[in-house]
PDB file of C-alpha atoms and ligand atoms in Angstrom:
ATOM      1  CA  MET A   1      45.233   7.148 -53.841  1.00 73.00           C
ATOM      2  CA  ALA A   2      43.322   8.858 -51.068  1.00 89.00           C
ATOM      3  CA  MET A   3      43.794   7.891 -47.441  1.00 96.00           C
ATOM      4  CA  ILE A   4      41.268   5.481 -45.897  1.00 98.00           C
ATOM      5  CA  ALA A   5      40.713   5.692 -42.134  1.00 98.00           C
ATOM      6  CA  VAL A   6      39.842   2.483 -40.308  1.00 98.00           C
ATOM      7  CA  GLY A   7      38.724   1.946 -36.733  1.00 98.00           C
ATOM      8  CA  SER A   8      37.041  -0.708 -34.633  1.00 98.00           C
ATOM      9  CA  ASP A   9      36.073  -1.841 -31.192  1.00 98.00           C
ATOM     10  CA  HIS A  10      37.021  -5.270 -29.810  1.00 98.00           C
ATOM     11  CA  ALA A  11      34.136  -6.983 -31.654  1.00 98.00           C
ATOM     12  CA  GLY A  12      35.241  -5.596 -34.990  1.00 98.00           C
ATOM     13  CA  PHE A  13      38.987  -5.862 -34.446  1.00 98.00           C
ATOM     14  CA  LEU A  14      39.650  -9.108 -36.340  1.00 98.00           C
ATOM     15  CA  LEU A  15      37.601  -8.025 -39.343  1.00 98.00           C
ATOM     16  CA  LYS A  16      39.394  -4.656 -39.324  1.00 99.00           C
ATOM     17  CA  GLU A  17      42.718  -6.445 -39.496  1.00 98.00           C
ATOM     18  CA  ASP A  18      41.576  -8.603 -42.441  1.00 98.00           C
ATOM     19  CA  VAL A  19      40.108  -5.650 -44.334  1.00 98.00           C
ATOM     20  CA  LYS A  20      43.145  -3.478 -43.612  1.00 98.00           C
ATOM     21  CA  LYS A  21      45.399  -6.133 -45.147  1.00 98.00           C
ATOM     22  CA  PHE A  22      43.078  -6.354 -48.155  1.00 98.00           C
ATOM     23  CA  LEU A  23      43.163  -2.571 -48.648  1.00 98.00           C
ATOM     24  CA  GLN A  24      46.936  -2.475 -48.409  1.00 97.00           C
ATOM     25  CA  GLU A  25      47.240  -5.298 -50.952  1.00 98.00           C
ATOM     26  CA  LYS A  26      44.991  -3.277 -53.289  1.00 97.00           C
ATOM     27  CA  GLY A  27      47.264  -0.247 -52.874  1.00 96.00           C
ATOM     28  CA  PHE A  28      45.022   1.932 -50.691  1.00 97.00           C
ATOM     29  CA  PRO A  29      46.895   3.962 -48.067  1.00 98.00           C
ATOM     30  CA  VAL A  30      45.338   3.138 -44.679  1.00 98.00           C
ATOM     31  CA  ARG A  31      45.426   5.040 -41.396  1.00 98.00           C
ATOM     32  CA  ASP A  32      44.482   2.785 -38.490  1.00 98.00           C
ATOM     33  CA  PHE A  33      42.919   4.593 -35.524  1.00 98.00           C
ATOM     34  CA  GLY A  34      42.658   1.397 -33.416  1.00 97.00           C
ATOM     35  CA  THR A  35      41.659  -0.497 -31.403  1.00 98.00           C
ATOM     36  CA  PHE A  36      44.723  -2.705 -31.610  1.00 98.00           C
ATOM     37  CA  ASP A  37      43.629  -5.836 -29.728  1.00 98.00           C
ATOM     38  CA  GLN A  38      40.513  -7.653 -28.533  1.00 98.00           C
ATOM     39  CA  GLU A  39      40.299  -6.029 -25.127  1.00 98.00           C
ATOM     40  CA  ARG A  40      36.803  -4.585 -24.548  1.00 98.00           C
ATOM     41  CA  VAL A  41      36.462  -0.897 -25.495  1.00 98.00           C
ATOM     42  CA  ASP A  42      33.619   1.475 -26.377  1.00 98.00           C
ATOM     43  CA  TYR A  43      32.894   1.650 -30.110  1.00 98.00           C
ATOM     44  CA  THR A  44      31.877   5.284 -29.654  1.00 98.00           C
ATOM     45  CA  ASP A  45      35.453   6.436 -28.983  1.00 98.00           C
ATOM     46  CA  TYR A  46      36.861   4.906 -32.153  1.00 98.00           C
ATOM     47  CA  GLY A  47      33.863   5.805 -34.291  1.00 98.00           C
ATOM     48  CA  LEU A  48      34.077   9.447 -33.273  1.00 98.00           C
ATOM     49  CA  VAL A  49      37.814   9.757 -33.964  1.00 98.00           C
ATOM     50  CA  VAL A  50      37.527   8.188 -37.425  1.00 98.00           C
ATOM     51  CA  ALA A  51      34.448  10.253 -38.288  1.00 98.00           C
ATOM     52  CA  GLU A  52      36.229  13.476 -37.299  1.00 98.00           C
ATOM     53  CA  ALA A  53      39.270  12.565 -39.403  1.00 98.00           C
ATOM     54  CA  VAL A  54      36.957  12.152 -42.401  1.00 98.00           C
ATOM     55  CA  ALA A  55      34.885  15.266 -41.631  1.00 98.00           C
ATOM     56  CA  LYS A  56      38.071  17.366 -41.369  1.00 98.00           C
ATOM     57  CA  GLY A  57      39.370  15.989 -44.674  1.00 98.00           C
ATOM     58  CA  GLU A  58      42.402  14.271 -43.110  1.00 97.00           C
ATOM     59  CA  CYS A  59      41.135  11.025 -44.643  1.00 98.00           C
ATOM     60  CA  GLU A  60      38.884  10.804 -47.692  1.00 98.00           C
ATOM     61  CA  LYS A  61      36.737   7.919 -46.437  1.00 98.00           C
ATOM     62  CA  GLY A  62      36.429   5.781 -43.325  1.00 98.00           C
ATOM     63  CA  ILE A  63      35.594   2.162 -42.610  1.00 99.00           C
ATOM     64  CA  LEU A  64      34.402   1.264 -39.123  1.00 99.00           C
ATOM     65  CA  PHE A  65      33.944  -2.145 -37.525  1.00 99.00           C
ATOM     66  CA  CYS A  66      32.021  -3.187 -34.435  1.00 98.00           C
ATOM     67  CA  GLY A  67      29.901  -6.242 -33.609  1.00 98.00           C
ATOM     68  CA  THR A  68      27.035  -5.302 -35.905  1.00 98.00           C
ATOM     69  CA  GLY A  69      28.218  -2.057 -37.515  1.00 98.00           C
ATOM     70  CA  VAL A  70      25.151  -0.382 -36.033  1.00 98.00           C
ATOM     71  CA  GLY A  71      26.770   1.415 -33.092  1.00 98.00           C
ATOM     72  CA  MET A  72      29.575   2.667 -35.303  1.00 98.00           C
ATOM     73  CA  SER A  73      27.188   3.988 -37.950  1.00 98.00           C
ATOM     74  CA  ILE A  74      25.033   5.782 -35.363  1.00 98.00           C
ATOM     75  CA  THR A  75      28.112   7.351 -33.773  1.00 98.00           C
ATOM     76  CA  ALA A  76      29.656   8.444 -37.067  1.00 98.00           C
ATOM     77  CA  ASN A  77      26.386   9.969 -38.262  1.00 98.00           C
ATOM     78  CA  LYS A  78      26.429  12.375 -35.282  1.00 98.00           C
ATOM     79  CA  VAL A  79      29.467  14.132 -36.761  1.00 98.00           C
ATOM     80  CA  LYS A  80      28.685  17.024 -39.106  1.00 98.00           C
ATOM     81  CA  GLY A  81      29.464  16.193 -42.713  1.00 98.00           C
ATOM     82  CA  ILE A  82      29.398  12.436 -42.209  1.00 98.00           C
ATOM     83  CA  ARG A  83      27.075  10.162 -44.117  1.00 98.00           C
ATOM     84  CA  ALA A  84      27.662   6.694 -42.701  1.00 99.00           C
ATOM     85  CA  VAL A  85      25.998   3.466 -43.769  1.00 98.00           C
ATOM     86  CA  VAL A  86      26.041  -0.001 -42.282  1.00 98.00           C
ATOM     87  CA  CYS A  87      26.077  -2.694 -44.988  1.00 98.00           C
ATOM     88  CA  SER A  88      25.939  -6.478 -44.962  1.00 98.00           C
ATOM     89  CA  GLU A  89      25.849  -6.995 -48.725  1.00 98.00           C
ATOM     90  CA  PRO A  90      27.391  -5.309 -51.796  1.00 98.00           C
ATOM     91  CA  CYS A  91      24.183  -3.994 -53.424  1.00 98.00           C
ATOM     92  CA  SER A  92      23.450  -1.538 -50.605  1.00 98.00           C
ATOM     93  CA  ALA A  93      27.143  -0.596 -50.538  1.00 98.00           C
ATOM     94  CA  LYS A  94      27.045   0.272 -54.243  1.00 98.00           C
ATOM     95  CA  PHE A  95      23.970   2.487 -53.972  1.00 98.00           C
ATOM     96  CA  ALA A  96      25.161   4.005 -50.703  1.00 98.00           C
ATOM     97  CA  ARG A  97      27.938   5.540 -52.823  1.00 98.00           C
ATOM     98  CA  ALA A  98      26.115   6.061 -56.127  1.00 98.00           C
ATOM     99  CA  HIS A  99      22.993   7.680 -54.646  1.00 98.00           C
ATOM    100  CA  ASN A 100      23.901   8.778 -51.117  1.00 98.00           C
ATOM    101  CA  ASP A 101      27.582   9.750 -51.405  1.00 98.00           C
ATOM    102  CA  THR A 102      28.362   8.041 -48.108  1.00 98.00           C
ATOM    103  CA  ASN A 103      31.812   8.742 -46.735  1.00 98.00           C
ATOM    104  CA  ILE A 104      31.850   6.121 -43.972  1.00 98.00           C
ATOM    105  CA  LEU A 105      31.095   2.413 -44.259  1.00 99.00           C
ATOM    106  CA  ALA A 106      30.345   0.386 -41.126  1.00 99.00           C
ATOM    107  CA  LEU A 107      30.641  -3.386 -41.021  1.00 99.00           C
ATOM    108  CA  GLY A 108      29.687  -5.926 -38.381  1.00 98.00           C
ATOM    109  CA  GLY A 109      32.436  -8.333 -37.351  1.00 98.00           C
ATOM    110  CA  ARG A 110      29.737 -10.635 -35.926  1.00 98.00           C
ATOM    111  CA  ILE A 111      27.584 -10.335 -39.050  1.00 98.00           C
ATOM    112  CA  VAL A 112      29.730 -10.608 -42.176  1.00 98.00           C
ATOM    113  CA  GLY A 113      32.631 -12.914 -42.920  1.00 98.00           C
ATOM    114  CA  THR A 114      35.922 -11.707 -44.301  1.00 98.00           C
ATOM    115  CA  GLU A 115      35.283 -12.571 -47.964  1.00 98.00           C
ATOM    116  CA  LEU A 116      31.878 -10.882 -47.994  1.00 98.00           C
ATOM    117  CA  ALA A 117      33.344  -7.863 -46.206  1.00 98.00           C
ATOM    118  CA  LYS A 118      36.040  -7.547 -48.881  1.00 98.00           C
ATOM    119  CA  MET A 119      33.388  -7.563 -51.636  1.00 98.00           C
ATOM    120  CA  ILE A 120      31.371  -4.900 -49.810  1.00 98.00           C
ATOM    121  CA  VAL A 121      34.449  -2.737 -49.236  1.00 98.00           C
ATOM    122  CA  GLU A 122      35.656  -3.023 -52.819  1.00 98.00           C
ATOM    123  CA  VAL A 123      32.347  -2.060 -54.394  1.00 98.00           C
ATOM    124  CA  TRP A 124      31.880   0.771 -51.890  1.00 98.00           C
ATOM    125  CA  LEU A 125      35.328   2.225 -52.590  1.00 98.00           C
ATOM    126  CA  LEU A 126      35.138   1.889 -56.379  1.00 97.00           C
ATOM    127  CA  THR A 127      31.618   3.250 -56.915  1.00 98.00           C
ATOM    128  CA  HIS A 128      31.377   6.953 -57.762  1.00 98.00           C
ATOM    129  CA  PHE A 129      28.592   9.272 -56.636  1.00 98.00           C
ATOM    130  CA  GLU A 130      26.207   9.838 -59.539  1.00 98.00           C
ATOM    131  CA  GLY A 131      25.328  13.425 -58.579  1.00 97.00           C
ATOM    132  CA  GLY A 132      22.371  14.962 -60.480  1.00 96.00           C
ATOM    133  CA  ARG A 133      19.047  14.409 -58.709  1.00 97.00           C
ATOM    134  CA  HIS A 134      20.900  12.527 -55.977  1.00 97.00           C
ATOM    135  CA  ALA A 135      23.077  15.561 -55.285  1.00 98.00           C
ATOM    136  CA  VAL A 136      19.938  17.657 -54.745  1.00 97.00           C
ATOM    137  CA  ARG A 137      18.786  15.191 -52.063  1.00 96.00           C
ATOM    138  CA  VAL A 138      22.186  14.957 -50.383  1.00 97.00           C
ATOM    139  CA  GLU A 139      22.338  18.780 -50.327  1.00 97.00           C
ATOM    140  CA  LYS A 140      18.960  18.783 -48.568  1.00 95.00           C
ATOM    141  CA  ILE A 141      20.389  16.458 -45.895  1.00 96.00           C
ATOM    142  CA  THR A 142      23.311  18.849 -45.452  1.00 96.00           C
ATOM    143  CA  ARG A 143      20.990  21.860 -45.164  1.00 95.00           C
ATOM    144  CA  PHE A 144      18.927  20.007 -42.563  1.00 94.00           C
ATOM    145  CA  GLU A 145      22.128  19.072 -40.709  1.00 95.00           C
ATOM    146  CA  ASN A 146      23.225  22.714 -40.715  1.00 95.00           C
ATOM    147  CA  GLY A 147      19.894  23.938 -39.378  1.00 92.00           C
ATOM    148  CA  GLN A 148      19.089  25.627 -42.698  1.00 93.00           C
ATOM    149  CA  GLN A 149      15.998  23.536 -43.366  1.00 85.00           C
ATOM    150  CA  ALA A 150      13.335  22.091 -41.075  1.00 86.00           C
ATOM    151  CA  ALA A 151      10.234  19.975 -41.703  1.00 85.00           C
ATOM    152  CA  GLU A 152       8.047  23.102 -41.915  1.00 85.00           C
ATOM    153  CA  ASP A 153      10.206  24.339 -44.823  1.00 84.00           C
ATOM    154  CA  VAL A 154       9.227  21.326 -46.948  1.00 84.00           C
ATOM    155  CA  PRO A 155       6.823  22.591 -49.672  1.00 83.00           C
ATOM    156  CA  ALA A 156       3.202  21.752 -48.814  1.00 81.00           C
ATOM    157  CA  GLN A 157       2.746  19.700 -52.009  1.00 82.00           C
ATOM    158  CA  ASN A 158       5.575  17.378 -50.883  1.00 79.00           C
ATOM    159  CA  ARG A 159       4.142  16.736 -47.458  1.00 76.00           C
ATOM    160  CA  PRO A 160       2.008  13.736 -46.619  1.00 73.00           C
ATOM    161  CA  ALA A 161      -1.541  14.745 -45.571  1.00 71.00           C
TER     162      ALA A 161
HETATM  163  C1  RB5 B 201      29.933  -4.852 -28.350  1.00 80.16           C
HETATM  164  O1  RB5 B 201      29.530  -5.952 -27.604  1.00 80.16           O
HETATM  165  C2  RB5 B 201      28.833  -4.474 -29.347  1.00 80.16           C
HETATM  166  O2  RB5 B 201      27.731  -3.944 -28.679  1.00 80.16           O
HETATM  167  C3  RB5 B 201      29.370  -3.491 -30.361  1.00 80.16           C
HETATM  168  O3  RB5 B 201      30.470  -4.046 -30.997  1.00 80.16           O
HETATM  169  C4  RB5 B 201      28.442  -3.086 -31.490  1.00 80.16           C
HETATM  170  O4  RB5 B 201      27.901  -4.199 -32.117  1.00 80.16           O
HETATM  171  C5  RB5 B 201      27.428  -2.064 -31.182  1.00 80.16           C
HETATM  172  O5  RB5 B 201      26.660  -1.633 -32.038  1.00 80.16           O
END
């Protein structure tokens, strides 16, 4: 099975530990990029390192934990090739894979409990990208990210008046 990168700040540390154990029990290889205790750190440092490991292909997917998941998702989304989503329930997690092909999941240690987090993680990891019309949209995001498409390139008939 493909390698899953995990990372957290102090506010996400305990949930990271619980989810890491869950992943290992399910047989997923896990690479833990820290933090390794509850001492205060900046989520940005850990989010960036995990996102780069995923963007470079060293790990297939990443799961990030901070207080809300918001800071981690914003940070990860700054890295080229990353599509990160913050989820607090399994339905969004499912469609974030099926329709958006997200490669990073962010969870809030102050928002979701361990059992809910496990459900979110499991559905996110087991759901496949549906491709088709969704692939066309994801490719447009990538083109925009690479500077190959701007708002003025959107066909006039698709633009709001
Ligand atoms: C840390 O207090 C908190 O701001 C951080 O964990 C995260 O929630 C930021 O988005």
